[in-house]
Each structure stands twice: as structure tokens, then as C-alpha cells.
PDB file of C-alpha atoms in Angstrom:
ATOM      1  CA  MET W  17     -63.781  58.756-104.593  1.00 58.00           C
ATOM      2  CA  ASP W  18     -66.704  56.301-104.756  1.00 70.00           C
ATOM      3  CA  THR W  19     -69.052  56.978-101.872  1.00 76.00           C
ATOM      4  CA  ILE W  20     -70.218  54.248 -99.513  1.00 75.00           C
ATOM      5  CA  GLY W  21     -71.956  56.421 -96.916  1.00 81.00           C
ATOM      6  CA  GLU W  22     -70.966  57.654 -93.460  1.00 85.00           C
ATOM      7  CA  ALA W  23     -72.841  54.805 -91.769  1.00 89.00           C
ATOM      8  CA  GLN W  24     -70.715  52.232 -93.605  1.00 91.00           C
ATOM      9  CA  VAL W  25     -67.509  53.980 -92.478  1.00 92.00           C
ATOM     10  CA  THR W  26     -68.730  53.940 -88.874  1.00 93.00           C
ATOM     11  CA  GLN W  27     -69.769  50.299 -89.078  1.00 93.00           C
ATOM     12  CA  PHE W  28     -66.442  49.227 -90.547  1.00 93.00           C
ATOM     13  CA  PHE W  29     -64.536  50.879 -87.706  1.00 96.00           C
ATOM     14  CA  SER W  30     -66.920  49.372 -85.133  1.00 95.00           C
ATOM     15  CA  ASN W  31     -66.393  45.886 -86.587  1.00 94.00           C
ATOM     16  CA  ALA W  32     -62.620  46.354 -86.747  1.00 96.00           C
ATOM     17  CA  LEU W  33     -62.489  47.475 -83.116  1.00 96.00           C
ATOM     18  CA  GLN W  34     -64.690  44.603 -81.899  1.00 94.00           C
ATOM     19  CA  ASP W  35     -62.514  42.136 -83.784  1.00 94.00           C
ATOM     20  CA  GLU W  36     -59.332  43.456 -82.158  1.00 95.00           C
ATOM     21  CA  ILE W  37     -60.964  43.515 -78.713  1.00 95.00           C
ATOM     22  CA  GLN W  38     -61.847  39.842 -79.009  1.00 91.00           C
ATOM     23  CA  LYS W  39     -58.387  38.971 -80.354  1.00 93.00           C
ATOM     24  CA  LYS W  40     -56.808  40.601 -77.315  1.00 93.00           C
ATOM     25  CA  TRP W  41     -59.205  39.557 -74.543  1.00 91.00           C
ATOM     26  CA  GLY W  42     -60.839  36.484 -76.005  1.00 89.00           C
ATOM     27  CA  HIS W  43     -64.354  35.299 -76.651  1.00 82.00           C
ATOM     28  CA  ASN W  44     -65.609  36.630 -73.314  1.00 84.00           C
ATOM     29  CA  ALA W  45     -64.351  40.199 -73.807  1.00 89.00           C
ATOM     30  CA  ILE W  46     -66.494  42.910 -72.219  1.00 90.00           C
ATOM     31  CA  PHE W  47     -66.842  46.296 -73.886  1.00 94.00           C
ATOM     32  CA  LEU W  48     -69.191  49.255 -74.254  1.00 94.00           C
ATOM     33  CA  PHE W  49     -70.429  50.601 -77.586  1.00 94.00           C
ATOM     34  CA  GLY W  50     -72.828  53.240 -78.782  1.00 93.00           C
ATOM     35  CA  ASN W  51     -73.751  54.129 -82.362  1.00 90.00           C
ATOM     36  CA  PHE W  52     -75.505  57.416 -81.730  1.00 88.00           C
ATOM     37  CA  ALA W  53     -78.261  59.193 -83.626  1.00 80.00           C
ATOM     38  CA  GLY W  54     -80.660  62.068 -83.042  1.00 77.00           C
ATOM     39  CA  LYS W  55     -79.995  64.119 -79.904  1.00 79.00           C
ATOM     40  CA  GLN W  56     -77.109  61.916 -78.809  1.00 83.00           C
ATOM     41  CA  ASP W  57     -75.371  62.392 -82.165  1.00 82.00           C
ATOM     42  CA  LYS W  58     -75.816  66.168 -82.045  1.00 83.00           C
ATOM     43  CA  LYS W  59     -74.651  66.465 -78.462  1.00 85.00           C
ATOM     44  CA  PHE W  60     -71.835  63.894 -78.353  1.00 90.00           C
ATOM     45  CA  ALA W  61     -70.659  62.216 -81.599  1.00 91.00           C
ATOM     46  CA  ASP W  62     -71.520  59.363 -83.977  1.00 92.00           C
ATOM     47  CA  PHE W  63     -69.773  56.649 -82.020  1.00 95.00           C
ATOM     48  CA  PHE W  64     -68.738  55.773 -78.465  1.00 96.00           C
ATOM     49  CA  ALA W  65     -66.515  52.932 -77.291  1.00 96.00           C
ATOM     50  CA  GLY W  66     -65.327  51.991 -73.838  1.00 95.00           C
ATOM     51  CA  THR W  67     -63.295  49.294 -72.148  1.00 93.00           C
ATOM     52  CA  ARG W  68     -62.814  48.770 -68.446  1.00 89.00           C
ATOM     53  CA  SER W  69     -60.294  51.624 -68.385  1.00 92.00           C
ATOM     54  CA  LYS W  70     -60.633  53.970 -71.393  1.00 95.00           C
ATOM     55  CA  ASN W  71     -63.418  55.744 -73.298  1.00 96.00           C
ATOM     56  CA  ILE W  72     -63.588  57.568 -76.626  1.00 97.00           C
ATOM     57  CA  LEU W  73     -66.004  59.494 -78.866  1.00 97.00           C
ATOM     58  CA  ILE W  74     -65.604  59.638 -82.647  1.00 97.00           C
ATOM     59  CA  GLU W  75     -67.341  61.766 -85.288  1.00 95.00           C
ATOM     60  CA  PHE W  76     -67.206  59.921 -88.624  1.00 94.00           C
ATOM     61  CA  LYS W  77     -67.370  61.395 -92.112  1.00 92.00           C
ATOM     62  CA  GLU W  78     -67.414  59.892 -95.592  1.00 89.00           C
ATOM     63  CA  SER W  79     -64.430  62.049 -96.591  1.00 88.00           C
ATOM     64  CA  LYS W  80     -62.269  64.768 -95.070  1.00 90.00           C
ATOM     65  CA  ARG W  81     -64.089  67.507 -96.951  1.00 89.00           C
ATOM     66  CA  ASN W  82     -67.309  66.489 -95.181  1.00 90.00           C
ATOM     67  CA  LEU W  83     -65.804  67.706 -91.891  1.00 86.00           C
ATOM     68  CA  LYS W  84     -66.931  71.170 -92.998  1.00 86.00           C
ATOM     69  CA  ASP W  85     -70.447  70.014 -92.113  1.00 87.00           C
ATOM     70  CA  GLU W  86     -69.395  70.318 -88.456  1.00 86.00           C
ATOM     71  CA  LEU W  87     -69.078  74.081 -88.900  1.00 82.00           C
ATOM     72  CA  ARG W  88     -72.849  74.301 -89.299  1.00 83.00           C
ATOM     73  CA  LYS W  89     -73.481  72.751 -85.879  1.00 83.00           C
ATOM     74  CA  PRO W  90     -74.058  75.445 -83.200  1.00 82.00           C
ATOM     75  CA  LEU W  91     -73.021  73.059 -80.415  1.00 87.00           C
ATOM     76  CA  ARG W  92     -69.657  72.408 -82.065  1.00 87.00           C
ATOM     77  CA  GLU W  93     -69.017  76.114 -82.483  1.00 86.00           C
ATOM     78  CA  SER W  94     -69.848  76.567 -78.806  1.00 88.00           C
ATOM     79  CA  LEU W  95     -67.435  73.759 -77.889  1.00 90.00           C
ATOM     80  CA  CYS W  96     -64.605  75.369 -79.846  1.00 88.00           C
ATOM     81  CA  PHE W  97     -65.112  78.850 -78.425  1.00 84.00           C
ATOM     82  CA  THR W  98     -65.542  77.768 -74.797  1.00 84.00           C
ATOM     83  CA  LEU W  99     -62.416  75.622 -74.559  1.00 84.00           C
ATOM     84  CA  ASN W 100     -60.026  76.145 -71.688  1.00 85.00           C
ATOM     85  CA  ASP W 101     -56.792  74.266 -71.006  1.00 83.00           C
ATOM     86  CA  GLU W 102     -58.525  71.541 -68.986  1.00 88.00           C
ATOM     87  CA  ILE W 103     -61.334  70.838 -71.440  1.00 90.00           C
ATOM     88  CA  ALA W 104     -59.033  71.058 -74.460  1.00 88.00           C
ATOM     89  CA  THR W 105     -56.685  68.505 -72.907  1.00 88.00           C
ATOM     90  CA  LEU W 106     -59.592  66.150 -72.139  1.00 92.00           C
ATOM     91  CA  SER W 107     -61.049  66.608 -75.608  1.00 93.00           C
ATOM     92  CA  ARG W 108     -57.781  65.767 -77.332  1.00 91.00           C
ATOM     93  CA  LYS W 109     -57.546  62.506 -75.413  1.00 93.00           C
ATOM     94  CA  CYS W 110     -61.086  61.235 -75.995  1.00 96.00           C
ATOM     95  CA  HIS W 111     -62.935  63.119 -78.781  1.00 96.00           C
ATOM     96  CA  PHE W 112     -61.899  62.418 -82.369  1.00 96.00           C
ATOM     97  CA  ALA W 113     -62.850  63.172 -85.965  1.00 95.00           C
ATOM     98  CA  ALA W 114     -62.455  60.434 -88.577  1.00 95.00           C
ATOM     99  CA  TRP W 115     -62.857  60.137 -92.319  1.00 94.00           C
ATOM    100  CA  ARG W 116     -62.357  57.542 -95.043  1.00 91.00           C
ATOM    101  CA  GLU W 117     -59.112  58.096 -96.897  1.00 85.00           C
ATOM    102  CA  LYS W 118     -59.187  58.218-100.675  1.00 78.00           C
ATOM    103  CA  ASN W 119     -57.956  54.923-102.129  1.00 68.00           C
ATOM    104  CA  VAL W 120     -54.898  54.824-104.297  1.00 61.00           C
ATOM    105  CA  LYS W 121     -55.571  53.382-107.731  1.00 61.00           C
ATOM    106  CA  GLY W 122     -56.216  49.648-107.578  1.00 57.00           C
ATOM    107  CA  ASP W 123     -56.709  49.549-103.785  1.00 68.00           C
ATOM    108  CA  VAL W 124     -60.285  48.846-102.678  1.00 76.00           C
ATOM    109  CA  ASN W 125     -59.634  48.353 -98.948  1.00 85.00           C
ATOM    110  CA  ILE W 126     -61.089  50.876 -96.500  1.00 88.00           C
ATOM    111  CA  SER W 127     -58.657  53.067 -94.548  1.00 91.00           C
ATOM    112  CA  ILE W 128     -59.832  55.565 -91.949  1.00 94.00           C
ATOM    113  CA  ASN W 129     -57.845  58.555 -90.762  1.00 94.00           C
ATOM    114  CA  ILE W 130     -58.401  59.758 -87.193  1.00 95.00           C
ATOM    115  CA  ILE W 131     -57.401  63.025 -85.493  1.00 93.00           C
ATOM    116  CA  PRO W 132     -58.415  64.835 -82.267  1.00 93.00           C
ATOM    117  CA  TYR W 133     -61.683  66.620 -83.042  1.00 93.00           C
ATOM    118  CA  ILE W 134     -60.707  70.094 -81.909  1.00 90.00           C
ATOM    119  CA  ASP W 135     -57.443  70.024 -83.848  1.00 86.00           C
ATOM    120  CA  GLU W 136     -59.197  69.403 -87.148  1.00 85.00           C
ATOM    121  CA  VAL W 137     -62.550  71.152 -86.714  1.00 88.00           C
ATOM    122  CA  CYS W 138     -62.047  74.055 -84.328  1.00 85.00           C
ATOM    123  CA  LYS W 139     -59.221  75.622 -86.336  1.00 78.00           C
ATOM    124  CA  GLN W 140     -61.702  76.163 -89.182  1.00 80.00           C
ATOM    125  CA  PHE W 141     -63.766  78.608 -87.109  1.00 78.00           C
ATOM    126  CA  GLY W 142     -61.032  81.251 -87.134  1.00 71.00           C
ATOM    127  CA  ASP W 143     -59.727  82.991 -84.008  1.00 66.00           C
ATOM    128  CA  LEU W 144     -59.675  80.498 -81.162  1.00 63.00           C
ATOM    129  CA  PRO W 145     -57.997  80.062 -77.773  1.00 60.00           C
ATOM    130  CA  GLY W 146     -54.223  79.794 -78.142  1.00 59.00           C
ATOM    131  CA  LEU W 147     -54.077  76.191 -76.968  1.00 55.00           C
ATOM    132  CA  VAL W 148     -56.349  75.091 -79.785  1.00 57.00           C
ATOM    133  CA  LYS W 149     -54.709  77.299 -82.373  1.00 52.00           C
ATOM    134  CA  ASN W 150     -51.093  76.461 -81.662  1.00 54.00           C
ATOM    135  CA  LEU W 151     -50.879  72.976 -80.155  1.00 56.00           C
ATOM    136  CA  LEU W 152     -51.516  70.148 -82.601  1.00 58.00           C
ATOM    137  CA  MET W 153     -51.239  66.695 -81.073  1.00 61.00           C
ATOM    138  CA  LYS W 154     -48.233  64.722 -82.231  1.00 66.00           C
ATOM    139  CA  ASP W 155     -48.592  61.540 -84.292  1.00 72.00           C
ATOM    140  CA  TYR W 156     -51.950  62.572 -85.783  1.00 78.00           C
ATOM    141  CA  PRO W 157     -53.716  62.000 -88.069  1.00 76.00           C
ATOM    142  CA  THR W 158     -53.253  58.262 -87.829  1.00 87.00           C
ATOM    143  CA  PHE W 159     -54.878  55.339 -89.611  1.00 92.00           C
ATOM    144  CA  HIS W 160     -57.483  53.291 -87.767  1.00 95.00           C
ATOM    145  CA  GLU W 161     -55.264  50.233 -87.253  1.00 95.00           C
ATOM    146  CA  LYS W 162     -52.731  52.240 -85.240  1.00 94.00           C
ATOM    147  CA  PHE W 163     -55.471  54.116 -83.409  1.00 95.00           C
ATOM    148  CA  ILE W 164     -57.182  50.892 -82.305  1.00 96.00           C
ATOM    149  CA  GLU W 165     -53.851  49.476 -81.195  1.00 95.00           C
ATOM    150  CA  LYS W 166     -53.183  52.579 -79.070  1.00 94.00           C
ATOM    151  CA  PHE W 167     -56.708  52.461 -77.620  1.00 96.00           C
ATOM    152  CA  LEU W 168     -56.335  48.846 -76.513  1.00 95.00           C
ATOM    153  CA  LEU W 169     -52.954  49.681 -74.962  1.00 95.00           C
ATOM    154  CA  ASP W 170     -54.651  52.461 -72.939  1.00 94.00           C
ATOM    155  CA  GLU W 171     -52.660  55.094 -74.815  1.00 93.00           C
ATOM    156  CA  VAL W 172     -55.827  56.697 -76.219  1.00 94.00           C
ATOM    157  CA  GLY W 173     -58.966  57.637 -74.317  1.00 96.00           C
ATOM    158  CA  VAL W 174     -59.744  58.770 -70.783  1.00 96.00           C
ATOM    159  CA  SER W 175     -60.971  57.203 -67.538  1.00 95.00           C
ATOM    160  CA  TYR W 176     -64.650  57.138 -66.554  1.00 93.00           C
ATOM    161  CA  THR W 177     -64.197  60.092 -64.201  1.00 92.00           C
ATOM    162  CA  GLU W 178     -62.508  62.182 -66.894  1.00 95.00           C
ATOM    163  CA  PHE W 179     -64.998  61.050 -69.524  1.00 94.00           C
ATOM    164  CA  LYS W 180     -67.918  62.047 -67.326  1.00 92.00           C
ATOM    165  CA  ASP W 181     -66.392  65.504 -66.907  1.00 92.00           C
ATOM    166  CA  TYR W 182     -66.172  65.883 -70.670  1.00 94.00           C
ATOM    167  CA  ILE W 183     -69.681  64.541 -71.264  1.00 92.00           C
ATOM    168  CA  ASN W 184     -71.007  66.963 -68.659  1.00 89.00           C
ATOM    169  CA  HIS W 185     -69.259  69.819 -70.458  1.00 91.00           C
ATOM    170  CA  LEU W 186     -70.907  68.835 -73.759  1.00 91.00           C
ATOM    171  CA  SER W 187     -74.244  68.602 -71.944  1.00 88.00           C
ATOM    172  CA  GLU W 188     -73.802  72.080 -70.460  1.00 88.00           C
ATOM    173  CA  ILE W 189     -73.104  73.512 -73.912  1.00 87.00           C
ATOM    174  CA  ALA W 190     -76.328  71.896 -75.136  1.00 79.00           C
ATOM    175  CA  ASN W 191     -78.250  73.241 -72.107  1.00 76.00           C
ATOM    176  CA  PHE W 192     -79.196  69.642 -71.433  1.00 61.00           C
ATOM    177  CA  LYS W 193     -80.790  69.394 -67.994  1.00 58.00           C
ATOM    178  CA  ASP W 194     -80.095  65.701 -67.411  1.00 60.00           C
ATOM    179  CA  ARG W 195     -76.311  65.861 -67.636  1.00 62.00           C
ATOM    180  CA  ASP W 196     -75.865  62.204 -66.697  1.00 67.00           C
ATOM    181  CA  ASN W 197     -77.953  61.046 -69.651  1.00 81.00           C
ATOM    182  CA  PHE W 198     -75.694  58.901 -71.852  1.00 90.00           C
ATOM    183  CA  LYS W 199     -77.290  55.881 -73.497  1.00 90.00           C
ATOM    184  CA  ALA W 200     -75.266  53.023 -74.935  1.00 93.00           C
ATOM    185  CA  VAL W 201     -74.796  49.260 -74.505  1.00 94.00           C
ATOM    186  CA  LEU W 202     -72.477  46.992 -72.527  1.00 92.00           C
ATOM    187  CA  TYR W 203     -71.596  43.796 -74.391  1.00 92.00           C
ATOM    188  CA  SER W 204     -70.715  40.619 -72.521  1.00 89.00           C
ATOM    189  CA  ARG W 205     -71.085  36.854 -72.801  1.00 86.00           C
ATOM    190  CA  ASP W 206     -73.908  35.106 -70.964  1.00 83.00           C
ATOM    191  CA  ASN W 207     -72.369  32.594 -68.558  1.00 80.00           C
ATOM    192  CA  ASN W 208     -75.136  30.028 -69.134  1.00 83.00           C
ATOM    193  CA  THR W 209     -75.870  30.253 -72.861  1.00 86.00           C
ATOM    194  CA  GLN W 210     -72.501  31.674 -73.970  1.00 84.00           C
ATOM    195  CA  LYS W 211     -74.416  33.988 -76.318  1.00 90.00           C
ATOM    196  CA  LEU W 212     -73.550  37.655 -76.707  1.00 89.00           C
ATOM    197  CA  ARG W 213     -75.625  39.795 -74.375  1.00 90.00           C
ATOM    198  CA  GLY W 214     -76.300  43.522 -74.721  1.00 93.00           C
ATOM    199  CA  THR W 215     -77.156  45.377 -71.524  1.00 92.00           C
ATOM    200  CA  GLN W 216     -78.510  48.905 -71.889  1.00 92.00           C
ATOM    201  CA  PHE W 217     -77.370  51.708 -69.640  1.00 92.00           C
ATOM    202  CA  SER W 218     -78.560  55.303 -69.478  1.00 90.00           C
ATOM    203  CA  ASN W 219     -75.675  57.051 -67.725  1.00 89.00           C
ATOM    204  CA  LEU W 220     -71.967  56.548 -67.141  1.00 89.00           C
ATOM    205  CA  ASN W 221     -72.302  55.668 -63.454  1.00 89.00           C
ATOM    206  CA  GLN W 222     -74.620  52.823 -64.385  1.00 89.00           C
ATOM    207  CA  ALA W 223     -72.190  51.700 -67.086  1.00 89.00           C
ATOM    208  CA  LEU W 224     -69.366  51.557 -64.548  1.00 87.00           C
ATOM    209  CA  GLU W 225     -71.522  49.550 -62.140  1.00 88.00           C
ATOM    210  CA  LEU W 226     -72.469  47.106 -64.885  1.00 88.00           C
ATOM    211  CA  ILE W 227     -68.934  46.559 -66.112  1.00 84.00           C
ATOM    212  CA  ASN W 228     -67.715  45.983 -62.545  1.00 81.00           C
ATOM    213  CA  LEU W 229     -70.238  43.143 -62.149  1.00 72.00           C
ATOM    214  CA  ASN W 230     -68.448  41.209 -64.872  1.00 63.00           C
ATOM    215  CA  PRO W 231     -65.044  39.469 -64.764  1.00 53.00           C
ATOM    216  CA  PRO W 232     -62.125  41.744 -65.729  1.00 48.00           C
ATOM    217  CA  ILE W 233     -61.215  41.967 -69.395  1.00 45.00           C
TER     218      ILE W 233
END
């Protein structure tokens, strides 16, 4: 498979999701995005997206075989071995692994497969809690078009309260003192100039306050 780089895979999905958001809610759609790097990448994932009701994290890879790289991350091993029923259920709803599918001959279009993170990564560590080992989510993996459709229908993702619980769990694993620290951007349309505006936020409570200041999407 010709490589294009993990960043290109992430960017393609981000563009595809933004396009579908604006198709559904129009030019003035409001949404939250984060393309993470550094500490945020290590602690959370590569990519975050949120609407007024649902939130997701996605770890992107160039190909499925690159998911083995996750096994070298101490924080991911800690996540897998500290799962209980509650956290595993939350994780399956909002934390995903994704990779670019190998093209069939003659097809040059990008297709991305997506699956709950713990179902694909945690099983590779060996002996794990029974819930992780024995309960694979139905209808996964799925291609990005179907995943985006389910996300915008509120069938994928979790509420802000649930998402904060999961983010706090990831922060605890990382021994991160400021558990509320979660930096991303809220996108909206300026009422006066009609230009796209990006408003930074540093924690999920602030994000919720910001999105509530804007008209519903």
C-alpha cells in the first residue's frame, strides 16, 4: 500500500466530518474539534470531535498493522489493564482506533476503518478483564462514511458528563494533576462578518459554556 502519512489520514477524516456537519446543520453549524499532538496525543488520542450532544476520540494510523505501535505506549497498557465494566462501556462508545484500508486495484479513493479502541488494541496485550476479552461491539469495524452518519445521528459518542468522566480516567492513568485540562477549539460563524471563528477552550466545562452561548445546531 502506498503510504500517505498518518496526518493525511487524520486530515481527510476531519474534512469529511466537517463537510457532513455543514450539510446537516448548514453554513452556521457549530462544532468542536481538536487535532492533538504532544502530551494531549499521548494522554488522549490524535483527534477529538464534539457536537452539542456527543463527543468522540479517535487514534489514527496509516494502516492496521501500525496499531501495534500502541502496544509500546505505557498509558495505553495501563488503560487496558485498569478497565472495569463502567470504563469499558464508556470507552467503547467514545474512544476509537482508525486506519486507512488498503485500496483494491484501480481504486485510489481513501477509505478509513474505525473500531472501538479497546476492542482492537487491548486484546493484543494478552490476558485482560473478561469484558474486554469476550465482548466485541457489534457492527464494527465500519467505514468512515457509516461512522460519521452514526455520529451525527447521536448513535456514536457520549454526553459531556460521560466524556468528562472518561477524560478524567485517562488523566488519572497519566498521573496528570490538572484533570480538567483538555485543549481544543469551538468552531462557529461570526454573526457580523459571517467568517468562521475558532474559539479556544482549555477544559470541557468551558467548552460546554461556549457552545451554549451559540444558537443550537
